[in-house]
Tab-separated table of C-alpha atoms and ligand atoms in Angstrom:
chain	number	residue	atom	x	y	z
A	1	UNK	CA	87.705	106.070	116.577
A	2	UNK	CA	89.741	107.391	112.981
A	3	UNK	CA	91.372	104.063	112.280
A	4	UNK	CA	94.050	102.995	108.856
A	5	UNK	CA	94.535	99.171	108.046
A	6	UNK	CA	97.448	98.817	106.346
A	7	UNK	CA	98.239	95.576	104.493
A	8	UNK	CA	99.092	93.734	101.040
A	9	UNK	CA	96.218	92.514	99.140
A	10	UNK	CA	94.926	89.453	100.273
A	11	UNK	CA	95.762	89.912	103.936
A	12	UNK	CA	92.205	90.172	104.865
A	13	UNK	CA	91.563	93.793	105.890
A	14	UNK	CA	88.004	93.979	103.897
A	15	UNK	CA	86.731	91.306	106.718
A	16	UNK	CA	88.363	93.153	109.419
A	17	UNK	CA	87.026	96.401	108.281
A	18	UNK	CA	83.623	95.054	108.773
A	19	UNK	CA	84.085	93.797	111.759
A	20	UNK	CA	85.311	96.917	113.432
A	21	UNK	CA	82.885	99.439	111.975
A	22	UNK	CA	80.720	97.286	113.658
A	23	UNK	CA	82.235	97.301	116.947
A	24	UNK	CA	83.260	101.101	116.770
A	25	UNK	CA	80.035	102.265	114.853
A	26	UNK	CA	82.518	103.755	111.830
A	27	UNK	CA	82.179	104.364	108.618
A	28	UNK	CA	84.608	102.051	106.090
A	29	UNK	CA	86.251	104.671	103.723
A	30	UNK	CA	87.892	102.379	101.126
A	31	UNK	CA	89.555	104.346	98.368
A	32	UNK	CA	89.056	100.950	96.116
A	33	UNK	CA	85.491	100.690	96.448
A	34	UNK	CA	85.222	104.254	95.650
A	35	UNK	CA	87.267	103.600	92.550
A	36	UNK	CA	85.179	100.920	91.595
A	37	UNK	CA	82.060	102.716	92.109
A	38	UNK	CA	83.188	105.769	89.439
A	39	UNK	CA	84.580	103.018	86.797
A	40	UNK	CA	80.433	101.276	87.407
A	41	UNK	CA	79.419	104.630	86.567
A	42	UNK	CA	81.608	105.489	84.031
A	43	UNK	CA	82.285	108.894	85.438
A	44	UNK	CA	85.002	111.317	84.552
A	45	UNK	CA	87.428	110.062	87.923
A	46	UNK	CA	86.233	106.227	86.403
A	47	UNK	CA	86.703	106.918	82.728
A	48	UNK	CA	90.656	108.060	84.129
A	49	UNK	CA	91.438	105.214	86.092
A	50	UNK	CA	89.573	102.160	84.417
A	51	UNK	CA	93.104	100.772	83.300
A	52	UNK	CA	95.073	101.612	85.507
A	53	UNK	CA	93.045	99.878	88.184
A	54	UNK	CA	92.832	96.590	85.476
A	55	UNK	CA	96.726	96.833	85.006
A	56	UNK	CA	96.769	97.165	89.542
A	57	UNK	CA	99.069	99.965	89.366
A	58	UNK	CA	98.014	103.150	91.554
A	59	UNK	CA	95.855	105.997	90.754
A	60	UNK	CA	97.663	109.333	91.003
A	61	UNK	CA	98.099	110.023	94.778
A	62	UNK	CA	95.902	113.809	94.586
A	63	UNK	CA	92.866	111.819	92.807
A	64	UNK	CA	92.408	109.903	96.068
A	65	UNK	CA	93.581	112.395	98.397
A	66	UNK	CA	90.792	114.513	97.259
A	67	UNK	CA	88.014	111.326	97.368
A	68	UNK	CA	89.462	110.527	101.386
A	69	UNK	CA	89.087	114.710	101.972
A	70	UNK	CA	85.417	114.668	100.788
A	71	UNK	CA	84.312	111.383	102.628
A	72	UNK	CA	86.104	112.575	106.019
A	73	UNK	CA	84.280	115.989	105.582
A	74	UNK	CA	80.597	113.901	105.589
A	75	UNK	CA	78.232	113.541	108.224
A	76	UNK	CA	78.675	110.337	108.655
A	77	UNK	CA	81.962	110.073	109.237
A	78	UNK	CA	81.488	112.668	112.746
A	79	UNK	CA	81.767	109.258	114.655
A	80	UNK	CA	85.013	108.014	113.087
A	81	UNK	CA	86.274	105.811	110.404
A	82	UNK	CA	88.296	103.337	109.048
A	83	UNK	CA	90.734	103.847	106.138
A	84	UNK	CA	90.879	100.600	104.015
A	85	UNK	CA	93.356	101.031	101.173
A	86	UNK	CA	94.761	104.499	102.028
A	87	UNK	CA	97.042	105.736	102.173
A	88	UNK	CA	98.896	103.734	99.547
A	89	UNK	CA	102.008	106.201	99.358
A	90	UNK	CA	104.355	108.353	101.786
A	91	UNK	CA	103.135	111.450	100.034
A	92	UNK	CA	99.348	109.727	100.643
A	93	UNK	CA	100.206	109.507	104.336
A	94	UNK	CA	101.703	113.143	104.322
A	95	UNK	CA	98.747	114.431	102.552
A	96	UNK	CA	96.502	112.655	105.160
A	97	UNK	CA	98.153	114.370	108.203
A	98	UNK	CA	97.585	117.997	106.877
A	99	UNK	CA	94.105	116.862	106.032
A	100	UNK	CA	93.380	115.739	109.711
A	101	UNK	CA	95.337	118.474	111.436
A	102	UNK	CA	93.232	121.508	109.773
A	103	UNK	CA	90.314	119.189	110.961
A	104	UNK	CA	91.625	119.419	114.290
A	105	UNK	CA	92.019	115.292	113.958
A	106	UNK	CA	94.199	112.654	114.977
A	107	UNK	CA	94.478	108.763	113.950
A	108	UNK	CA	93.964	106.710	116.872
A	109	UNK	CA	95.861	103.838	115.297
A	110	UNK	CA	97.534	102.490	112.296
A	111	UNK	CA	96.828	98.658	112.359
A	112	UNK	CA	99.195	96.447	110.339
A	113	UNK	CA	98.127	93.167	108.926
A	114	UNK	CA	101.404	91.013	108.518
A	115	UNK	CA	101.090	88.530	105.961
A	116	UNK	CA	103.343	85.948	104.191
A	117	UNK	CA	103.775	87.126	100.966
A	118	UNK	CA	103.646	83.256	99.492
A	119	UNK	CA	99.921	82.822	100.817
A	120	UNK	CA	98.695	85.617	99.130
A	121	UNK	CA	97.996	84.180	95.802
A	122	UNK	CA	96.896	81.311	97.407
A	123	UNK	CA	94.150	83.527	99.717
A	124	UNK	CA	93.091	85.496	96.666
A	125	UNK	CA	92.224	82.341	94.551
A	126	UNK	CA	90.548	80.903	97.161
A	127	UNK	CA	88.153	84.121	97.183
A	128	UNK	CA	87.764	84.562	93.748
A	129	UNK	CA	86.481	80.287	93.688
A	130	UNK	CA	84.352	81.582	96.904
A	131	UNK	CA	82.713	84.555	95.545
A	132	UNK	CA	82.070	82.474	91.730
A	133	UNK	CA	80.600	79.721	93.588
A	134	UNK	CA	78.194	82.302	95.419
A	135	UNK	CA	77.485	84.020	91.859
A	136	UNK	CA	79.054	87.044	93.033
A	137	UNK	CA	80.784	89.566	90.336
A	138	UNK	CA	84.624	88.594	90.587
A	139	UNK	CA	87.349	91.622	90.411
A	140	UNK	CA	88.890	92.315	87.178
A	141	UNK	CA	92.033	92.273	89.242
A	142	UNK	CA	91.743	89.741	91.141
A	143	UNK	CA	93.707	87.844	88.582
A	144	UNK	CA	97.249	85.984	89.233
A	145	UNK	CA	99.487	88.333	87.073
A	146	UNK	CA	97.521	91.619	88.044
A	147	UNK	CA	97.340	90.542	91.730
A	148	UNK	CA	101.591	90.309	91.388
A	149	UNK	CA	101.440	93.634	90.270
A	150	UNK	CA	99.448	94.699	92.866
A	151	UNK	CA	102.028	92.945	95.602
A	152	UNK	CA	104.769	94.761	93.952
A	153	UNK	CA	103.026	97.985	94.123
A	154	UNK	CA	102.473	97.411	97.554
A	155	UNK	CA	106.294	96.506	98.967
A	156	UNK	CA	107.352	99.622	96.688
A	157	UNK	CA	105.029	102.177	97.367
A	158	UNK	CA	103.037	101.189	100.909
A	159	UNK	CA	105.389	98.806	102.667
A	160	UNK	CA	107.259	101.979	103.627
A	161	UNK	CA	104.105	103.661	105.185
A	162	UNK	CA	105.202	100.558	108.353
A	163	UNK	CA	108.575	102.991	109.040
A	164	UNK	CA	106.248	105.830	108.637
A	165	UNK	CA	103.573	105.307	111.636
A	166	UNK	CA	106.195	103.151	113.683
A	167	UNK	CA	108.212	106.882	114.262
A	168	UNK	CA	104.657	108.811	114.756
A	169	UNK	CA	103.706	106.157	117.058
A	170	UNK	CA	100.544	105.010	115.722
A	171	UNK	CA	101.677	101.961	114.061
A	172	UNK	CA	99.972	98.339	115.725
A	173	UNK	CA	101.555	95.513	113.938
A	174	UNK	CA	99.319	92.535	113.875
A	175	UNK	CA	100.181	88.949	112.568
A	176	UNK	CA	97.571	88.124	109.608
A	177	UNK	CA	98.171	84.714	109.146
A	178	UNK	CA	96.020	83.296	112.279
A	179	UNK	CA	92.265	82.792	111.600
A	180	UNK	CA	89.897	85.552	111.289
A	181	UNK	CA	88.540	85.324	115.143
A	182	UNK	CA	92.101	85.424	116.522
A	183	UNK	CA	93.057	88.286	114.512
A	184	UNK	CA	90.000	90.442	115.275
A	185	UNK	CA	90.358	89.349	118.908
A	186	UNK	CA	94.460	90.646	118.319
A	187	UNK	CA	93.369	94.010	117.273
A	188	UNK	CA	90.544	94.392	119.796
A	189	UNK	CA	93.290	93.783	122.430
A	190	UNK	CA	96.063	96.155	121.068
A	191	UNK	CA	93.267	99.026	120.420
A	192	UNK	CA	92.037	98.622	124.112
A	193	UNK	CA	95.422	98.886	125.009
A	194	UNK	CA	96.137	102.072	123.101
A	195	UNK	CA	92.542	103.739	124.102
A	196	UNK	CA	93.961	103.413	127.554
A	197	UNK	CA	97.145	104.731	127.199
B	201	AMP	P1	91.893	97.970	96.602
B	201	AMP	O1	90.440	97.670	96.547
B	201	AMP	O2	92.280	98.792	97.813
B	201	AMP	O3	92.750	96.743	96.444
B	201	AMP	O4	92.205	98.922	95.347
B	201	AMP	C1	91.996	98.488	94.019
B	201	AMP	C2	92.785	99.368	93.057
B	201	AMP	O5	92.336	100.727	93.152
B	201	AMP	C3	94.289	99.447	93.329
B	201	AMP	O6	94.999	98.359	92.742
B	201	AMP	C4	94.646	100.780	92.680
B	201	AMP	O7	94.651	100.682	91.259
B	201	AMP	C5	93.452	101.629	93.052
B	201	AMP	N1	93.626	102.276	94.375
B	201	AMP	C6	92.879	102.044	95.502
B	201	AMP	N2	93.293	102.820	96.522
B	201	AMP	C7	94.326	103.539	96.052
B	201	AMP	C8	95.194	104.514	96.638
B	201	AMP	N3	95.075	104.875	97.925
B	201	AMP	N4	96.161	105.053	95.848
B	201	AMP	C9	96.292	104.713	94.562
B	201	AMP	N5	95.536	103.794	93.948
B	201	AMP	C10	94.548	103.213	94.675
């Protein structure tokens, strides 16, 4: 199963993710958390987008292009995967079809979380206040003003990617704002659905 989850931050695709690697035994490729991992170890890719990650603008589209190219190429992502935060841009999405297409590759599905916009910042605070009260290291960006940057960024630059995969036919538009379970049990339907197709 090659899988993207498209949707605004704060609409809850890190908890889906999980849930359907472990369903479809895929790997989660998440452009963030690969971001994050070069700024922990102050690599060369970390050392160039430390602020612009704390200021939640993007990266330049070719610096993750090449980080999705490499992960799709390892072993463990013969099963499948799930793309969690890319693409972010048309020319992202572009770059992703010629990647797949010399791979001989296709998405199965393009899953949509649709989320309010005004229960964003309220989602996000209540994670940040979840993960303090667990001790857990907090985002730098998961701070009001960045996080509106970040939801600006993302009806700019990704918003469009919805027109995108609705005319290649792999867009499934699913409403975020139910709880967790119903969502999940939302996608699982429209995915069988698609599988059988
Ligand atoms: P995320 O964890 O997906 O919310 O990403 C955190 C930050 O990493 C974003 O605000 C961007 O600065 C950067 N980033 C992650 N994925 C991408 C991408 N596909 N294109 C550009 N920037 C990205």
């Amino acid at each position: 199963m090659r899988l993207v989850l498209l949707g605004p931050p704060g609409a809850g695709k890190g908890t889906q993710t999980e849930r359907l690697v472990a369903r479809y035994n895929i790997v989660p490729l998440s452009t963030g958390d690969m971001l994050r991992a070069a700024v922990a170890a102050e690599n060369a890719i970390g050392k160039k987008v430390k602020d612009t990650i704390s200021r939640g603008d993007l990266v330049p589209d070719e610096m993750v292009v090449s980080l999705i190219a490499q992960a799709i190429d390892a072993p463990e992502a013969k099963n499948g995967f799930i793309l969690d935060g890319f693409p972010r841009t048309v020319k992202q999405a572009e770059a992703l079809d010629r990647l797949l297409k010399d791979r001989g590759l296709k998405l199965d599905a393009v899953i949509e979380l649709k989320v309010d916009e005004a229960a964003l910042l309220a989602r996000i605070e209540k994670r940040v206040a979840e993960h303090k009260a667990k001790g857990h290291a907090v985002r730098s960006d998961d701070d009001p003003s960045v996080l509106r940057q970040r939801i600006a960024n993302y009806r700019k630059e990704t918003a469009p990617l919805s027109d995108y995969y609705q005319q290649t036919g792999a867009l499934l538009p699913i409403d975020g704002m139910q709880p967790m379970d119903k969502v999940e049990a939302e996608i699982e339907k429209a995915l069988q659905k698609r599988v059988a197709a």
